[in-house]
CSV table of C-alpha atoms in Angstrom, one decimal:
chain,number,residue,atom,x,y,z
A,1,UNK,CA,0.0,0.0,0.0
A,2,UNK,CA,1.2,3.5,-0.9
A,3,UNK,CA,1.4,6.7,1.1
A,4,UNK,CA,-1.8,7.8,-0.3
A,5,UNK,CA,-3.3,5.1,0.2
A,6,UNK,CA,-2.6,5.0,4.0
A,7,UNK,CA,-3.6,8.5,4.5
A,8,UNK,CA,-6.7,8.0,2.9
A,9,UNK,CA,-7.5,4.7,4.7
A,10,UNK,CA,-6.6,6.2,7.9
A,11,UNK,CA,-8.7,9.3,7.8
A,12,UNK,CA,-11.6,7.0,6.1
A,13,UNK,CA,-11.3,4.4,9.4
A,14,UNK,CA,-12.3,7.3,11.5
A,15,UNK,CA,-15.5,7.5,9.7
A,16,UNK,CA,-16.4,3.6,8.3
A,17,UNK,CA,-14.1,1.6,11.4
A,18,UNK,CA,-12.4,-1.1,10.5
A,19,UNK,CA,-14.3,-2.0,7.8
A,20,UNK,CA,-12.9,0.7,5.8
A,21,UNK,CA,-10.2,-1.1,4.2
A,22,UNK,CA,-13.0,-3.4,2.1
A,23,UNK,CA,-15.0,-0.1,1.8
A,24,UNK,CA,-12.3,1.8,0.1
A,25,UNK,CA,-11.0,-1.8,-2.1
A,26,UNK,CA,-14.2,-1.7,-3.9
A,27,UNK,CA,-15.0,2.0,-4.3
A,28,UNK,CA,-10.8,1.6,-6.0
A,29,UNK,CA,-12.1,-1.2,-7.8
A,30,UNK,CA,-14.6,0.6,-10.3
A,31,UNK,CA,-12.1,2.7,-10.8
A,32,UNK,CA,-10.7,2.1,-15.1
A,33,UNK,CA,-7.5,0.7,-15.2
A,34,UNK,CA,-5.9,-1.9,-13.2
A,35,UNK,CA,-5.9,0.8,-9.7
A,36,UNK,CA,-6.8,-1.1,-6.3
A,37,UNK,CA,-6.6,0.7,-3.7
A,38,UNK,CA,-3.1,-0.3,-2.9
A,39,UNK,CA,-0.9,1.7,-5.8
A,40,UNK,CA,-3.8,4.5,-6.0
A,41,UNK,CA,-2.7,7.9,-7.6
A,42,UNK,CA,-3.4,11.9,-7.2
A,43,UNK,CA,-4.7,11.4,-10.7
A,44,UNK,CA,-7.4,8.7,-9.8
A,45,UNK,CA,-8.7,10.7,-6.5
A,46,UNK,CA,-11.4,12.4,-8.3
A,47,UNK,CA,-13.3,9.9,-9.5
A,48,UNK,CA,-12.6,7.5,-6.3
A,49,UNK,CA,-14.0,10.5,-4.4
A,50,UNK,CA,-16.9,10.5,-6.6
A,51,UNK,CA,-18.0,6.8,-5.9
A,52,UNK,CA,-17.2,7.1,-2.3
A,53,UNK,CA,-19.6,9.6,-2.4
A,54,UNK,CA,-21.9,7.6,-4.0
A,55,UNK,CA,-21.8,4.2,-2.0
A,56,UNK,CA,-20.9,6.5,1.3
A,57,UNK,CA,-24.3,7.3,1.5
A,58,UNK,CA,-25.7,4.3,1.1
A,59,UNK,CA,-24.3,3.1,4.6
A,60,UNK,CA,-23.8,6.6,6.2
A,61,UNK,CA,-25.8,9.5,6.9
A,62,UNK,CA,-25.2,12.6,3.9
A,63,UNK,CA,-23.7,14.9,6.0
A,64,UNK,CA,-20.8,12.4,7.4
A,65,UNK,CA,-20.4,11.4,3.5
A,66,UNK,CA,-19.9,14.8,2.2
A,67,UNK,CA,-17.7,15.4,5.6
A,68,UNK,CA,-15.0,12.2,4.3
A,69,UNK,CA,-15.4,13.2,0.9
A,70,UNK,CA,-14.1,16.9,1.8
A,71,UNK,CA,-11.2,15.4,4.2
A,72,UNK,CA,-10.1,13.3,1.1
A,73,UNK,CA,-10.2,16.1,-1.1
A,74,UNK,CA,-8.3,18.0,1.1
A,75,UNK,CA,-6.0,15.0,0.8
A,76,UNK,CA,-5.7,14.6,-2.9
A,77,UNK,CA,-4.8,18.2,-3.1
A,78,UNK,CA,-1.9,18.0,-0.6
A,79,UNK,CA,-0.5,15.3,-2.3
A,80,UNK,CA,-1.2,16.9,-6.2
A,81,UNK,CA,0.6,19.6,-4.3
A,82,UNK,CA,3.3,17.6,-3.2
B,1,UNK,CA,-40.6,3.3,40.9
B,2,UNK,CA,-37.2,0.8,41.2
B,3,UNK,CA,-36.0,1.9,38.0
B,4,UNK,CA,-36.7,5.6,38.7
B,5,UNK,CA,-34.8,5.0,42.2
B,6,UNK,CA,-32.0,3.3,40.2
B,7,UNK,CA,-32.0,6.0,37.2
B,8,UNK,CA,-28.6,7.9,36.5
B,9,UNK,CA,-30.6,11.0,36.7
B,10,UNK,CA,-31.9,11.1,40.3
B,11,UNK,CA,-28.4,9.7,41.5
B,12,UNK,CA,-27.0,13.0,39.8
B,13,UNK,CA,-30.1,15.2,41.0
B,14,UNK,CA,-29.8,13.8,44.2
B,15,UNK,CA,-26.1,14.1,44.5
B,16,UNK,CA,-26.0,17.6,43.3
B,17,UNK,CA,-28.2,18.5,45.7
B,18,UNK,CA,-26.7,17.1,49.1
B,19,UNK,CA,-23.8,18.7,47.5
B,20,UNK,CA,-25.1,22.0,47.5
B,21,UNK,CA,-27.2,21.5,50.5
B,22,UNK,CA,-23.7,20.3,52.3
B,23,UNK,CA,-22.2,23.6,51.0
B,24,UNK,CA,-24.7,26.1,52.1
B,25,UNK,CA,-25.5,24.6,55.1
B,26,UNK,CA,-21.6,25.4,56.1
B,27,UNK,CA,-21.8,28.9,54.9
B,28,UNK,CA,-24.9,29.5,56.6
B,29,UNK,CA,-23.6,28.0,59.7
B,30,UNK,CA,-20.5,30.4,59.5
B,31,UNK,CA,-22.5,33.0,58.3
B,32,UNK,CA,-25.4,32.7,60.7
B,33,UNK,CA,-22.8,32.8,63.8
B,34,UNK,CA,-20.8,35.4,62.5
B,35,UNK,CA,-24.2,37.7,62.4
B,36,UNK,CA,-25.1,36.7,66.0
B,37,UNK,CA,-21.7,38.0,67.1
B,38,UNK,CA,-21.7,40.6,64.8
B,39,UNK,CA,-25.4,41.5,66.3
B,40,UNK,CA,-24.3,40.9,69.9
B,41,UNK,CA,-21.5,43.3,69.5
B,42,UNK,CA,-23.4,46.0,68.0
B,43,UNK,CA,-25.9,45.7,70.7
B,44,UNK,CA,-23.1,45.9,73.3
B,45,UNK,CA,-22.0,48.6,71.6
B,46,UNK,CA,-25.2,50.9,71.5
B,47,UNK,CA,-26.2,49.6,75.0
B,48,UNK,CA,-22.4,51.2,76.4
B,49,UNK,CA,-23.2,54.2,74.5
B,50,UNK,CA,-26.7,54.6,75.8
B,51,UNK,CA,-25.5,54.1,79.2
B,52,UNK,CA,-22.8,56.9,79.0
B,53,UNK,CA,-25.0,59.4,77.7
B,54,UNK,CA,-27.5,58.6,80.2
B,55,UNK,CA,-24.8,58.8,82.7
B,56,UNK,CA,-23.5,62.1,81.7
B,57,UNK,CA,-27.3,63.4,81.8
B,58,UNK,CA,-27.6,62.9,85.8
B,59,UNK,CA,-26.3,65.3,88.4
B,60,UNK,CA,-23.6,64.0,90.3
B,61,UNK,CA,-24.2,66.0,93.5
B,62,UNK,CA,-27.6,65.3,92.9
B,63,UNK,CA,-27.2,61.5,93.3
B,64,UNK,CA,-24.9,61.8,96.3
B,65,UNK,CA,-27.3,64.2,98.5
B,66,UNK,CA,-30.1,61.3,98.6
B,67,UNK,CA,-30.5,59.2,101.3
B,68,UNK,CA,-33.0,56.2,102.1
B,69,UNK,CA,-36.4,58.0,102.6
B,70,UNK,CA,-35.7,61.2,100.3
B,71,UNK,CA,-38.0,59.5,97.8
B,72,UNK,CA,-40.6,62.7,98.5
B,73,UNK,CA,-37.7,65.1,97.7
B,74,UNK,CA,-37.5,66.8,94.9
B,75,UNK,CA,-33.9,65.6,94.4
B,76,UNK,CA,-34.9,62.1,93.5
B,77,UNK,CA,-38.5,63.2,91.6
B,78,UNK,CA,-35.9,65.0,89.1
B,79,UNK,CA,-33.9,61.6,88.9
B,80,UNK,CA,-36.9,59.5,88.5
B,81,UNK,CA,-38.6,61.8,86.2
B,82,UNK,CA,-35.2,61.8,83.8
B,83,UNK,CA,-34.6,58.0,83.9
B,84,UNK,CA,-38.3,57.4,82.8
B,85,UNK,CA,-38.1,59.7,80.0
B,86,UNK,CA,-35.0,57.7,78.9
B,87,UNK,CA,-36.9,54.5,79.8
B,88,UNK,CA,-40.0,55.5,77.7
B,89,UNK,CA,-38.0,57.4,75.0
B,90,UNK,CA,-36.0,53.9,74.0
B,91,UNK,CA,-38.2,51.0,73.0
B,92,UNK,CA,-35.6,48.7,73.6
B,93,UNK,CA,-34.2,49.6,77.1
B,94,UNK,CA,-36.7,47.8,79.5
B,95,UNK,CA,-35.1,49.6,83.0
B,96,UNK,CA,-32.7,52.1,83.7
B,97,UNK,CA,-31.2,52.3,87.4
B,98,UNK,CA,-28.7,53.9,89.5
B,99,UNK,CA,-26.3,52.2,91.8
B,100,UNK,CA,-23.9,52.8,94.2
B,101,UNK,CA,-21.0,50.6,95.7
B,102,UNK,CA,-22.0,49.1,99.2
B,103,UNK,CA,-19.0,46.6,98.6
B,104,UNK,CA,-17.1,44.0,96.5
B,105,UNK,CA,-19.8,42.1,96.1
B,106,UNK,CA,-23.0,44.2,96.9
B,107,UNK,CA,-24.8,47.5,95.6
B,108,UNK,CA,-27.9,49.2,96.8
B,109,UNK,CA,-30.2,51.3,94.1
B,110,UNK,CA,-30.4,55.0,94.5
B,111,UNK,CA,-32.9,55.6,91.8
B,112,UNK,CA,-34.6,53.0,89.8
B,113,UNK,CA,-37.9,53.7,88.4
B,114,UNK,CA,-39.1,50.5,86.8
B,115,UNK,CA,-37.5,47.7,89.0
B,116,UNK,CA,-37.6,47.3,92.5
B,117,UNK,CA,-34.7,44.7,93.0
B,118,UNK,CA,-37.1,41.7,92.7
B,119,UNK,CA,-39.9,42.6,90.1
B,120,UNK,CA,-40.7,45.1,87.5
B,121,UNK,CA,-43.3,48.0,87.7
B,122,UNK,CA,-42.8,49.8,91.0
B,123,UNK,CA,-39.6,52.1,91.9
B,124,UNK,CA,-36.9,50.9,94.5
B,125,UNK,CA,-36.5,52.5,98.0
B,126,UNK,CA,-33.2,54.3,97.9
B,127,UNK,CA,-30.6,52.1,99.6
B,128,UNK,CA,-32.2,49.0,98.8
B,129,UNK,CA,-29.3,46.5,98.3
B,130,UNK,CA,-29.2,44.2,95.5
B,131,UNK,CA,-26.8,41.2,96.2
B,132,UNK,CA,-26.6,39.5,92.0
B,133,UNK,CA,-23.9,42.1,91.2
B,134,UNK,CA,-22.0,40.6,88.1
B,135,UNK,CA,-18.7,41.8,87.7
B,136,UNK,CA,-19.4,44.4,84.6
B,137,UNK,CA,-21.8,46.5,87.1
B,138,UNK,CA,-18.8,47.1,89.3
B,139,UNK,CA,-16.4,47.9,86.2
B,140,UNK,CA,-19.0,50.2,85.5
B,141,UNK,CA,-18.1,52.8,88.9
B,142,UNK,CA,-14.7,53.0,86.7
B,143,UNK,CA,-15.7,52.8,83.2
B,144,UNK,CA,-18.6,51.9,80.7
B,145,UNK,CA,-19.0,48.1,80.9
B,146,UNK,CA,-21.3,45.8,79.0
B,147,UNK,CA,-22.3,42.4,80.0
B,148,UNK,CA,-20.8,39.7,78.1
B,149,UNK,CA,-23.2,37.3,77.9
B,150,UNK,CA,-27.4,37.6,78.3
B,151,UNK,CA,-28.3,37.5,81.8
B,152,UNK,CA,-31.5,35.9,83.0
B,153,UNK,CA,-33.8,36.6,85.6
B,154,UNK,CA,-37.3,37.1,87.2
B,155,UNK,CA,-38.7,39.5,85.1
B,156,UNK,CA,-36.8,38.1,81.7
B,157,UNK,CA,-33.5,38.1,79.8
B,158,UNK,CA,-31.3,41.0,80.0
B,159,UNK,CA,-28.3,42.4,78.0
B,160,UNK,CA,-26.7,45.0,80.4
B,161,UNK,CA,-24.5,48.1,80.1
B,162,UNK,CA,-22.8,50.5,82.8
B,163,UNK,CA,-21.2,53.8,82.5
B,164,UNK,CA,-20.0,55.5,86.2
B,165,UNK,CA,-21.9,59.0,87.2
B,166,UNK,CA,-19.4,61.5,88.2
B,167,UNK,CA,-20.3,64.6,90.6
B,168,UNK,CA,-19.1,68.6,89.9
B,169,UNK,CA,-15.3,67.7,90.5
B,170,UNK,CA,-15.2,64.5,88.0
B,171,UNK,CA,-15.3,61.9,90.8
B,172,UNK,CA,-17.0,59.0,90.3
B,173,UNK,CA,-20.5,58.9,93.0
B,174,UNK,CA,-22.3,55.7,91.5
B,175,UNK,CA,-23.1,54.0,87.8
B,176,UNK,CA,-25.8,54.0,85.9
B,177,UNK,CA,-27.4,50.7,84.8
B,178,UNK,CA,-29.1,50.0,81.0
B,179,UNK,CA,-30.9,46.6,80.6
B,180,UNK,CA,-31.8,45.6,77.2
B,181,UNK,CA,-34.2,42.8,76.8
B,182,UNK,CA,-32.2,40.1,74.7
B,183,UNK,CA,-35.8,39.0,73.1
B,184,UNK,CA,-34.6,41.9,70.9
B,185,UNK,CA,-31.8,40.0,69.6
B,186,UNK,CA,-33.0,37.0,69.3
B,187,UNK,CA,-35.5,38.1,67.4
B,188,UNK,CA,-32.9,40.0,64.8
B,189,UNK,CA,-31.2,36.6,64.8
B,190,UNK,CA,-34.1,34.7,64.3
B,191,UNK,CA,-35.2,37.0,61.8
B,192,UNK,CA,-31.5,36.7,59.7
B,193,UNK,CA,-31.7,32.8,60.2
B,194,UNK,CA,-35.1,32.6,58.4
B,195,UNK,CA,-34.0,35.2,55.9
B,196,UNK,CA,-31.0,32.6,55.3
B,197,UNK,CA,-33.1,29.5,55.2
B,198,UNK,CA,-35.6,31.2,53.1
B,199,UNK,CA,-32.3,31.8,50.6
B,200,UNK,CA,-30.8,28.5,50.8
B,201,UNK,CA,-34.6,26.7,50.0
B,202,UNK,CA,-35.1,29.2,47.2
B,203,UNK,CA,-31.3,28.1,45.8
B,204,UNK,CA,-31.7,24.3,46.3
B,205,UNK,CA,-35.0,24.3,44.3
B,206,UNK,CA,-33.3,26.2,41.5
B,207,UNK,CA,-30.0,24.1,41.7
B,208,UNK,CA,-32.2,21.0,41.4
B,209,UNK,CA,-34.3,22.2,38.3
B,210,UNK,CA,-31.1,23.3,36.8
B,211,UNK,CA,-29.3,19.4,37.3
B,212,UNK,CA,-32.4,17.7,36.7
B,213,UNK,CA,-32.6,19.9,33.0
B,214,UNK,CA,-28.7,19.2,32.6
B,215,UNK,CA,-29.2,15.8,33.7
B,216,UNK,CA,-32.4,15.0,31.7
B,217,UNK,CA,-29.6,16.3,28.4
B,218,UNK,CA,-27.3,13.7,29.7
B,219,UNK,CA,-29.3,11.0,30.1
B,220,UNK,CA,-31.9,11.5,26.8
B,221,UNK,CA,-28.7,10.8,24.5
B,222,UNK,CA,-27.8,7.9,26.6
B,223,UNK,CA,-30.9,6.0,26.2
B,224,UNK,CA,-30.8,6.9,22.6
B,225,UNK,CA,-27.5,5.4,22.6
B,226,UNK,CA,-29.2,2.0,24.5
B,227,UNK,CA,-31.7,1.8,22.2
B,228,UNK,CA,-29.1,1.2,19.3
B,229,UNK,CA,-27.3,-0.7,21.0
B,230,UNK,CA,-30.0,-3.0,21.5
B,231,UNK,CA,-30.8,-2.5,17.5
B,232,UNK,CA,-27.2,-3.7,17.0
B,233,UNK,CA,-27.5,-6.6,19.4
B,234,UNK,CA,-30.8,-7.8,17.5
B,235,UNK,CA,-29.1,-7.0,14.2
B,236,UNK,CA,-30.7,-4.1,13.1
B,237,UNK,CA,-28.2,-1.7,11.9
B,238,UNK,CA,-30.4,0.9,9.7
B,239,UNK,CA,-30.8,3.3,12.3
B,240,UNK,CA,-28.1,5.9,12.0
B,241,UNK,CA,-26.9,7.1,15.8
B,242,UNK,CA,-28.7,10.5,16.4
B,243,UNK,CA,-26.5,12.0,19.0
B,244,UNK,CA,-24.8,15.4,18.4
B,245,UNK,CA,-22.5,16.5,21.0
B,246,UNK,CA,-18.8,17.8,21.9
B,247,UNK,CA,-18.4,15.8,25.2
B,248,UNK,CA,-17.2,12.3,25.8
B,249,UNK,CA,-20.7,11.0,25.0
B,250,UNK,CA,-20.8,12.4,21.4
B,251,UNK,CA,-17.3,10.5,21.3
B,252,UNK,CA,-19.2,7.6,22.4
B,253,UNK,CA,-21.7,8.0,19.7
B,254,UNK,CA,-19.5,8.3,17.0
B,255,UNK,CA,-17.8,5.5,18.2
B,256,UNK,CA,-21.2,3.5,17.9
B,257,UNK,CA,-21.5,5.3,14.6
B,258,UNK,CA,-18.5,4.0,13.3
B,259,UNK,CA,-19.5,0.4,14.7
B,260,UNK,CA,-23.0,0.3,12.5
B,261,UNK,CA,-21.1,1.8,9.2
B,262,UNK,CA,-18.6,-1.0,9.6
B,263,UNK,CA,-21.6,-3.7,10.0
B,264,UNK,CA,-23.8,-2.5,7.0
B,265,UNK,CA,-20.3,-2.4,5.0
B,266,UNK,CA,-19.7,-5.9,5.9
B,267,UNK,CA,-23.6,-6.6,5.3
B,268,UNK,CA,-22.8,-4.6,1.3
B,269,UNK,CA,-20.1,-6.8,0.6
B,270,UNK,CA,-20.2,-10.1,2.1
B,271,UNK,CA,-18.4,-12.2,0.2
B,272,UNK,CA,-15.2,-9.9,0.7
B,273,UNK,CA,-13.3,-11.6,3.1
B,274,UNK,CA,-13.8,-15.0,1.2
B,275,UNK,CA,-11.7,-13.4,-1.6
B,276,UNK,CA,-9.1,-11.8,0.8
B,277,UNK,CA,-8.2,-15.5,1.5
């Protein structure tokens, strides 16, 4: 697992608990190409972002989904930064 | 009525309130003896005053010219006449006498308009000797003097004060004698300890509505907490944890929160874990 990937995962556990790992593996895995969550890129944070948002709120309340979404984009842009 | 007993919220109501009951009972205590000292004092205080500008109202030489059976003279009408005006004048002096040494331990009245030596109402024959002299009455041939505790008797409770009667030259001839009735300070410190009670009921009654609102808070996102935790333990997990605080019970409820996204992720994508393997 990359950096990335462990600061996303950590700041997703806080919201999804240990079952964030499988959460994030198959919001990665609709993702086009052959990106799993494990060697996940700035470039594909948008659109994983956009399904987490999607499947997020079919297991958490909307304001706690829009709440992760806005921690990883804060995330993605750090790193795009970096 | 067991599980009211038993509830988190009268424990902390109830607690809260021997608490505060504890507390204010101490400060009134302190408080409430402070005033009665504080009240005593000032009533020694007035009752010396009283008694040395009474003293330095009677003649002297007037005082020293009457002997036993000069109650017809004129002499002792004026010294009647001026101690019940002072009397009458104060509402709370009771009597006002003067003495003169006979010896350590006796004195005999020279004028005393409302106390004979045994009971109130009728003047005392001149000379008359009065054998319950307290030590303050015989300070009081030298200086003003105040009793230093309530003195009781026939006719009541007293609080006393001296102050010595000097003649033309500045010697001392007798003392002069104010009794207070202490039914006057009891009733000021009767009055300050109802005021106080009155106080401490009206701030236990508000310092239990104000726990049992804070308490009622407490204990409403608790039960909501119990209630999905029972969900949970039944395996119902749709019900989102509705508890929005700052404290350590929001940080319980998000904990819980996090719990129930985990489960309805695992419920999403069962078959997961087979593949991990």
């Amino acid at each position: 697992m990359n950096a990335l990937a462990e600061t996303i995962l950590a700041e997703a556990s806080k919201f999804l608990g240990p079952e964030a790992k499988r959460f994030l593996e198959r919001q990665a895995g609709h993702l086009e190409g052959a990106v799993t969550l494990d060697n996940i890129g700035a470039k594909d944070m948008e659109k994983f972002i956009w399904w987490i948002n999607v499947s997020g709120k079919l297991i958490m309340d909307k304001d706690k989904v829009r709440e992760l979404c806005a921690k990883l984009n804060d995330i993605a842009g750090i790193t795009t930064k970096a | 009525m067991r599980k009211l007993i038993n509830s988190l919220q009268t424990k902390l109501t109830f607690s809260f309130i021997v608490l505060i009951m504890v507390i204010y009972g101490l400060s009134s205590y302190y408080t409430i003896n402070e005033t009665k000292n504080t009240l005593k004092e000032s009533a020694k205080e007035e009752l010396a005053a009283v008694a040395s500008s009474v003293a330095a109202l009677i003649d002297g030489d007037a005082v020293v010219k009457l002997k036993p059976g000069d109650e017809k003279t004129t002499g002792y009408a004026g010294l009647l006449s001026r101690l019940n005006t002072v009397e009458r004048s104060n509402s709370e002096i009771k009597f006002v006498y003067i003495y003169s040494p006979v010896d350590s331990k006796t004195v005999k009245f020279i004028v005393s308009p409302s106390f004979d030596g045994t009971t109130a109402g009728s003047p005392a024959k001149i000379g008359f000797i009065y054998r319950y002299v307290t030590p303050e009455m015989l300070v009081g041939f030298k200086q003003s003097a105040v009793e230093d505790d309530i003195t009781a008797g026939k006719n009541g409770e007293f609080i006393s004060g001296y102050a010595p009667i000097r003649n033309s030259k500045g010697a001392v001839v007798a003392a002069v004698g104010v009794d207070m009735p202490a039914s006057i300070m009891i009733k000021k410190e009767k009055f300050i300890s109802s005021i106080m009670f009155f106080v401490m009921s009206i701030a236990v009654i508000f310092a239990g509505i104000i726990v049992l609102l804070f308490s009622e808070t407490i204990i409403r996102d608790i039960n909501k907490l119990n209630r999905i935790a029972e969900d949970v333990s039944l395996g119902k997990i749709d019900n989102d944890v509705d508890v929005k605080r700052s404290d350590e019970i929001g940080d319980l409820a998000q904990s819980f929160q996090r719990m129930i996204t985990s489960l309805r992720i695992m419920r999403m994508y069962p078959d997961d874990k087979k593949e991990d393997k």
